[in-house]
JSON list of C-alpha atoms in Angstrom, two decimals:
[
{"chain": "A", "resi": 2, "resn": "UNK", "atom": "CA", "xyz": [-118.66, -73.13, 35.69]},
{"chain": "A", "resi": 3, "resn": "UNK", "atom": "CA", "xyz": [-121.95, -72.44, 37.36]},
{"chain": "A", "resi": 4, "resn": "UNK", "atom": "CA", "xyz": [-122.65, -68.83, 38.27]},
{"chain": "A", "resi": 5, "resn": "UNK", "atom": "CA", "xyz": [-123.93, -68.48, 41.79]},
{"chain": "A", "resi": 6, "resn": "UNK", "atom": "CA", "xyz": [-125.03, -65.44, 43.75]},
{"chain": "A", "resi": 7, "resn": "UNK", "atom": "CA", "xyz": [-121.88, -65.75, 45.84]},
{"chain": "A", "resi": 8, "resn": "UNK", "atom": "CA", "xyz": [-119.60, -65.70, 42.77]},
{"chain": "A", "resi": 9, "resn": "UNK", "atom": "CA", "xyz": [-121.44, -62.73, 41.32]},
{"chain": "A", "resi": 10, "resn": "UNK", "atom": "CA", "xyz": [-121.04, -60.90, 44.64]},
{"chain": "A", "resi": 11, "resn": "UNK", "atom": "CA", "xyz": [-117.31, -61.70, 44.74]},
{"chain": "A", "resi": 12, "resn": "UNK", "atom": "CA", "xyz": [-116.85, -60.44, 41.17]},
{"chain": "A", "resi": 13, "resn": "UNK", "atom": "CA", "xyz": [-118.74, -57.23, 41.98]},
{"chain": "A", "resi": 14, "resn": "UNK", "atom": "CA", "xyz": [-116.55, -56.65, 45.03]},
{"chain": "A", "resi": 15, "resn": "UNK", "atom": "CA", "xyz": [-113.42, -57.29, 42.95]},
{"chain": "A", "resi": 16, "resn": "UNK", "atom": "CA", "xyz": [-114.62, -54.72, 40.42]},
{"chain": "A", "resi": 17, "resn": "UNK", "atom": "CA", "xyz": [-115.25, -52.25, 43.27]},
{"chain": "A", "resi": 18, "resn": "UNK", "atom": "CA", "xyz": [-111.71, -52.77, 44.57]},
{"chain": "A", "resi": 19, "resn": "UNK", "atom": "CA", "xyz": [-110.29, -52.32, 41.06]},
{"chain": "A", "resi": 20, "resn": "UNK", "atom": "CA", "xyz": [-112.32, -49.13, 40.64]},
{"chain": "A", "resi": 21, "resn": "UNK", "atom": "CA", "xyz": [-111.03, -47.76, 43.96]},
{"chain": "A", "resi": 22, "resn": "UNK", "atom": "CA", "xyz": [-107.46, -48.50, 42.92]},
{"chain": "A", "resi": 23, "resn": "UNK", "atom": "CA", "xyz": [-107.94, -46.80, 39.56]},
{"chain": "A", "resi": 24, "resn": "UNK", "atom": "CA", "xyz": [-109.36, -43.71, 41.27]},
{"chain": "A", "resi": 25, "resn": "UNK", "atom": "CA", "xyz": [-106.62, -43.56, 43.93]},
{"chain": "A", "resi": 26, "resn": "UNK", "atom": "CA", "xyz": [-103.98, -40.85, 44.22]},
{"chain": "A", "resi": 27, "resn": "UNK", "atom": "CA", "xyz": [-101.28, -43.45, 43.53]},
{"chain": "A", "resi": 28, "resn": "UNK", "atom": "CA", "xyz": [-102.90, -44.44, 40.24]},
{"chain": "A", "resi": 29, "resn": "UNK", "atom": "CA", "xyz": [-103.29, -40.77, 39.30]},
{"chain": "A", "resi": 30, "resn": "UNK", "atom": "CA", "xyz": [-99.62, -40.17, 40.09]},
{"chain": "A", "resi": 31, "resn": "UNK", "atom": "CA", "xyz": [-98.64, -43.22, 38.04]},
{"chain": "A", "resi": 32, "resn": "UNK", "atom": "CA", "xyz": [-100.66, -42.06, 35.02]},
{"chain": "A", "resi": 33, "resn": "UNK", "atom": "CA", "xyz": [-99.25, -38.55, 35.34]},
{"chain": "A", "resi": 34, "resn": "UNK", "atom": "CA", "xyz": [-95.66, -39.82, 35.47]},
{"chain": "A", "resi": 35, "resn": "UNK", "atom": "CA", "xyz": [-96.31, -42.18, 32.56]},
{"chain": "A", "resi": 36, "resn": "UNK", "atom": "CA", "xyz": [-97.67, -39.31, 30.47]},
{"chain": "A", "resi": 37, "resn": "UNK", "atom": "CA", "xyz": [-94.64, -37.14, 31.32]},
{"chain": "A", "resi": 38, "resn": "UNK", "atom": "CA", "xyz": [-92.29, -40.01, 30.50]},
{"chain": "A", "resi": 39, "resn": "UNK", "atom": "CA", "xyz": [-93.96, -40.60, 27.14]},
{"chain": "A", "resi": 40, "resn": "UNK", "atom": "CA", "xyz": [-93.70, -36.89, 26.27]},
{"chain": "A", "resi": 41, "resn": "UNK", "atom": "CA", "xyz": [-90.09, -36.42, 27.44]},
{"chain": "A", "resi": 42, "resn": "UNK", "atom": "CA", "xyz": [-87.95, -36.72, 24.29]},
{"chain": "A", "resi": 43, "resn": "UNK", "atom": "CA", "xyz": [-84.67, -37.01, 26.18]},
{"chain": "A", "resi": 44, "resn": "UNK", "atom": "CA", "xyz": [-86.05, -39.81, 28.35]},
{"chain": "A", "resi": 45, "resn": "UNK", "atom": "CA", "xyz": [-87.37, -41.63, 25.29]},
{"chain": "A", "resi": 46, "resn": "UNK", "atom": "CA", "xyz": [-83.99, -41.27, 23.59]},
{"chain": "A", "resi": 47, "resn": "UNK", "atom": "CA", "xyz": [-82.23, -42.66, 26.68]},
{"chain": "A", "resi": 48, "resn": "UNK", "atom": "CA", "xyz": [-84.64, -45.59, 26.86]},
{"chain": "A", "resi": 49, "resn": "UNK", "atom": "CA", "xyz": [-84.15, -46.33, 23.17]},
{"chain": "A", "resi": 50, "resn": "UNK", "atom": "CA", "xyz": [-80.36, -46.08, 23.48]},
{"chain": "A", "resi": 51, "resn": "UNK", "atom": "CA", "xyz": [-80.42, -48.34, 26.52]},
{"chain": "A", "resi": 52, "resn": "UNK", "atom": "CA", "xyz": [-82.53, -50.93, 24.69]},
{"chain": "A", "resi": 53, "resn": "UNK", "atom": "CA", "xyz": [-80.01, -50.99, 21.84]},
{"chain": "A", "resi": 54, "resn": "UNK", "atom": "CA", "xyz": [-77.13, -51.24, 24.30]},
{"chain": "A", "resi": 55, "resn": "UNK", "atom": "CA", "xyz": [-78.93, -54.04, 26.14]},
{"chain": "A", "resi": 56, "resn": "UNK", "atom": "CA", "xyz": [-79.16, -56.00, 22.89]},
{"chain": "A", "resi": 57, "resn": "UNK", "atom": "CA", "xyz": [-75.40, -55.54, 22.38]},
{"chain": "A", "resi": 58, "resn": "UNK", "atom": "CA", "xyz": [-74.79, -56.58, 25.98]},
{"chain": "A", "resi": 59, "resn": "UNK", "atom": "CA", "xyz": [-76.84, -59.77, 25.55]},
{"chain": "A", "resi": 60, "resn": "UNK", "atom": "CA", "xyz": [-74.87, -60.61, 22.41]},
{"chain": "A", "resi": 61, "resn": "UNK", "atom": "CA", "xyz": [-71.58, -60.07, 24.24]},
{"chain": "A", "resi": 62, "resn": "UNK", "atom": "CA", "xyz": [-72.78, -62.13, 27.23]},
{"chain": "A", "resi": 63, "resn": "UNK", "atom": "CA", "xyz": [-73.15, -65.18, 25.00]},
{"chain": "A", "resi": 64, "resn": "UNK", "atom": "CA", "xyz": [-69.34, -65.37, 24.88]},
{"chain": "A", "resi": 65, "resn": "UNK", "atom": "CA", "xyz": [-68.67, -63.76, 28.25]},
{"chain": "A", "resi": 66, "resn": "UNK", "atom": "CA", "xyz": [-65.25, -62.35, 28.99]},
{"chain": "A", "resi": 67, "resn": "UNK", "atom": "CA", "xyz": [-63.86, -63.97, 25.84]},
{"chain": "A", "resi": 68, "resn": "UNK", "atom": "CA", "xyz": [-65.75, -61.58, 23.59]},
{"chain": "A", "resi": 69, "resn": "UNK", "atom": "CA", "xyz": [-63.40, -58.82, 22.31]},
{"chain": "A", "resi": 70, "resn": "UNK", "atom": "CA", "xyz": [-65.83, -56.04, 23.29]},
{"chain": "A", "resi": 71, "resn": "UNK", "atom": "CA", "xyz": [-66.84, -57.50, 26.65]},
{"chain": "A", "resi": 72, "resn": "UNK", "atom": "CA", "xyz": [-65.32, -54.77, 28.84]},
{"chain": "A", "resi": 73, "resn": "UNK", "atom": "CA", "xyz": [-66.33, -51.79, 26.72]},
{"chain": "A", "resi": 74, "resn": "UNK", "atom": "CA", "xyz": [-69.91, -52.96, 26.20]},
{"chain": "A", "resi": 75, "resn": "UNK", "atom": "CA", "xyz": [-70.28, -53.85, 29.89]},
{"chain": "A", "resi": 76, "resn": "UNK", "atom": "CA", "xyz": [-68.93, -50.47, 30.95]},
{"chain": "A", "resi": 77, "resn": "UNK", "atom": "CA", "xyz": [-71.07, -48.53, 28.47]},
{"chain": "A", "resi": 78, "resn": "UNK", "atom": "CA", "xyz": [-74.16, -50.48, 29.56]},
{"chain": "A", "resi": 79, "resn": "UNK", "atom": "CA", "xyz": [-73.55, -49.64, 33.23]},
{"chain": "A", "resi": 80, "resn": "UNK", "atom": "CA", "xyz": [-72.95, -45.96, 32.41]},
{"chain": "A", "resi": 81, "resn": "UNK", "atom": "CA", "xyz": [-76.10, -45.74, 30.32]},
{"chain": "A", "resi": 82, "resn": "UNK", "atom": "CA", "xyz": [-78.12, -47.52, 33.01]},
{"chain": "A", "resi": 83, "resn": "UNK", "atom": "CA", "xyz": [-76.87, -44.98, 35.56]},
{"chain": "A", "resi": 84, "resn": "UNK", "atom": "CA", "xyz": [-77.92, -42.10, 33.29]},
{"chain": "A", "resi": 85, "resn": "UNK", "atom": "CA", "xyz": [-81.30, -43.74, 32.90]},
{"chain": "A", "resi": 86, "resn": "UNK", "atom": "CA", "xyz": [-81.72, -44.18, 36.66]},
{"chain": "A", "resi": 87, "resn": "UNK", "atom": "CA", "xyz": [-80.70, -40.59, 37.40]},
{"chain": "A", "resi": 88, "resn": "UNK", "atom": "CA", "xyz": [-82.95, -38.99, 34.80]},
{"chain": "A", "resi": 89, "resn": "UNK", "atom": "CA", "xyz": [-85.62, -37.05, 36.71]},
{"chain": "A", "resi": 90, "resn": "UNK", "atom": "CA", "xyz": [-88.64, -38.11, 34.63]},
{"chain": "A", "resi": 91, "resn": "UNK", "atom": "CA", "xyz": [-87.62, -41.77, 34.53]},
{"chain": "A", "resi": 92, "resn": "UNK", "atom": "CA", "xyz": [-86.88, -41.85, 38.27]},
{"chain": "A", "resi": 93, "resn": "UNK", "atom": "CA", "xyz": [-90.27, -40.29, 39.06]},
{"chain": "A", "resi": 94, "resn": "UNK", "atom": "CA", "xyz": [-92.02, -42.86, 36.88]},
{"chain": "A", "resi": 95, "resn": "UNK", "atom": "CA", "xyz": [-90.15, -45.76, 38.52]},
{"chain": "A", "resi": 96, "resn": "UNK", "atom": "CA", "xyz": [-91.05, -44.46, 41.98]},
{"chain": "A", "resi": 97, "resn": "UNK", "atom": "CA", "xyz": [-94.74, -44.10, 41.04]},
{"chain": "A", "resi": 98, "resn": "UNK", "atom": "CA", "xyz": [-94.69, -47.57, 39.51]},
{"chain": "A", "resi": 99, "resn": "UNK", "atom": "CA", "xyz": [-93.09, -49.08, 42.64]},
{"chain": "A", "resi": 100, "resn": "UNK", "atom": "CA", "xyz": [-95.57, -47.32, 44.94]},
{"chain": "A", "resi": 101, "resn": "UNK", "atom": "CA", "xyz": [-98.53, -48.63, 42.96]},
{"chain": "A", "resi": 102, "resn": "UNK", "atom": "CA", "xyz": [-97.02, -52.13, 42.84]},
{"chain": "A", "resi": 103, "resn": "UNK", "atom": "CA", "xyz": [-96.59, -52.13, 46.64]},
{"chain": "A", "resi": 104, "resn": "UNK", "atom": "CA", "xyz": [-100.27, -51.34, 47.12]},
{"chain": "A", "resi": 105, "resn": "UNK", "atom": "CA", "xyz": [-101.28, -54.07, 44.67]},
{"chain": "A", "resi": 106, "resn": "UNK", "atom": "CA", "xyz": [-99.01, -56.54, 46.51]},
{"chain": "A", "resi": 107, "resn": "UNK", "atom": "CA", "xyz": [-100.51, -55.56, 49.87]},
{"chain": "A", "resi": 108, "resn": "UNK", "atom": "CA", "xyz": [-104.05, -56.02, 48.54]},
{"chain": "A", "resi": 109, "resn": "UNK", "atom": "CA", "xyz": [-103.14, -59.41, 47.07]},
{"chain": "A", "resi": 110, "resn": "UNK", "atom": "CA", "xyz": [-101.67, -60.57, 50.37]},
{"chain": "A", "resi": 111, "resn": "UNK", "atom": "CA", "xyz": [-104.69, -59.31, 52.33]},
{"chain": "A", "resi": 112, "resn": "UNK", "atom": "CA", "xyz": [-107.09, -61.10, 50.01]},
{"chain": "A", "resi": 113, "resn": "UNK", "atom": "CA", "xyz": [-105.11, -64.32, 50.11]},
{"chain": "A", "resi": 114, "resn": "UNK", "atom": "CA", "xyz": [-104.71, -64.25, 53.89]},
{"chain": "A", "resi": 115, "resn": "UNK", "atom": "CA", "xyz": [-108.43, -63.58, 54.36]},
{"chain": "A", "resi": 116, "resn": "UNK", "atom": "CA", "xyz": [-109.10, -66.95, 52.74]},
{"chain": "A", "resi": 117, "resn": "UNK", "atom": "CA", "xyz": [-106.26, -68.85, 54.41]},
{"chain": "A", "resi": 118, "resn": "UNK", "atom": "CA", "xyz": [-102.82, -68.02, 55.76]},
{"chain": "A", "resi": 119, "resn": "UNK", "atom": "CA", "xyz": [-101.42, -70.88, 53.67]},
{"chain": "A", "resi": 120, "resn": "UNK", "atom": "CA", "xyz": [-102.43, -69.44, 50.31]},
{"chain": "A", "resi": 121, "resn": "UNK", "atom": "CA", "xyz": [-99.38, -68.50, 48.29]},
{"chain": "A", "resi": 122, "resn": "UNK", "atom": "CA", "xyz": [-99.56, -65.02, 46.82]},
{"chain": "A", "resi": 123, "resn": "UNK", "atom": "CA", "xyz": [-96.85, -64.39, 44.21]},
{"chain": "A", "resi": 124, "resn": "UNK", "atom": "CA", "xyz": [-95.88, -60.81, 44.93]},
{"chain": "A", "resi": 125, "resn": "UNK", "atom": "CA", "xyz": [-92.27, -60.91, 43.75]},
{"chain": "A", "resi": 126, "resn": "UNK", "atom": "CA", "xyz": [-91.49, -59.01, 46.96]},
{"chain": "A", "resi": 127, "resn": "UNK", "atom": "CA", "xyz": [-89.38, -60.85, 49.58]},
{"chain": "A", "resi": 128, "resn": "UNK", "atom": "CA", "xyz": [-91.06, -58.91, 52.40]},
{"chain": "A", "resi": 129, "resn": "UNK", "atom": "CA", "xyz": [-94.48, -60.31, 51.56]},
{"chain": "A", "resi": 130, "resn": "UNK", "atom": "CA", "xyz": [-93.10, -63.74, 50.70]},
{"chain": "A", "resi": 131, "resn": "UNK", "atom": "CA", "xyz": [-91.48, -64.01, 54.16]},
{"chain": "A", "resi": 132, "resn": "UNK", "atom": "CA", "xyz": [-94.67, -63.18, 56.05]},
{"chain": "A", "resi": 133, "resn": "UNK", "atom": "CA", "xyz": [-95.92, -66.75, 55.77]},
{"chain": "A", "resi": 134, "resn": "UNK", "atom": "CA", "xyz": [-94.59, -69.27, 58.25]},
{"chain": "A", "resi": 135, "resn": "UNK", "atom": "CA", "xyz": [-92.71, -71.15, 55.57]},
{"chain": "A", "resi": 136, "resn": "UNK", "atom": "CA", "xyz": [-91.87, -68.70, 52.83]},
{"chain": "A", "resi": 137, "resn": "UNK", "atom": "CA", "xyz": [-93.35, -71.14, 50.37]},
{"chain": "A", "resi": 138, "resn": "UNK", "atom": "CA", "xyz": [-92.01, -74.20, 48.65]},
{"chain": "A", "resi": 139, "resn": "UNK", "atom": "CA", "xyz": [-89.45, -75.33, 51.21]},
{"chain": "A", "resi": 140, "resn": "UNK", "atom": "CA", "xyz": [-89.68, -78.88, 49.87]},
{"chain": "A", "resi": 141, "resn": "UNK", "atom": "CA", "xyz": [-88.48, -80.37, 53.12]},
{"chain": "A", "resi": 142, "resn": "UNK", "atom": "CA", "xyz": [-91.75, -82.10, 53.91]},
{"chain": "A", "resi": 143, "resn": "UNK", "atom": "CA", "xyz": [-92.39, -79.96, 56.97]},
{"chain": "A", "resi": 144, "resn": "UNK", "atom": "CA", "xyz": [-88.99, -80.50, 58.61]},
{"chain": "A", "resi": 145, "resn": "UNK", "atom": "CA", "xyz": [-88.40, -76.75, 58.59]},
{"chain": "A", "resi": 146, "resn": "UNK", "atom": "CA", "xyz": [-91.27, -76.33, 61.02]},
{"chain": "A", "resi": 147, "resn": "UNK", "atom": "CA", "xyz": [-93.73, -74.80, 58.58]},
{"chain": "A", "resi": 148, "resn": "UNK", "atom": "CA", "xyz": [-96.28, -77.57, 58.69]}
]
């Protein structure tokens, strides 16, 4: 790959954008919530318990409803997941993580659309995926009207 002035400029601008993101309030909030989550013993215990329960659940899922512990493991997994979701520190971290991810998705879409509206940007977010005229990968050869 040949380095050109234009490529160097693009890389510098990308580094500037990354620096702005890292210095943003959302990134600060994310780091703060991550630190609190890592220091919260109860949250760490819940996460560890959930990971163990998830392993049990995956084992039970191999046999489905025919496994003798299917109902109890499924119920316990749902209950533990609910406890995890309702824990204050974990919920705050998830919200901060989602907020930061939304900004990153928006930036990705803006960058992609500035080059061409047909560039596919994998955001994992149906809102951003539906902005394009096709939604990506229709496979109908243009018969859906996206051509």
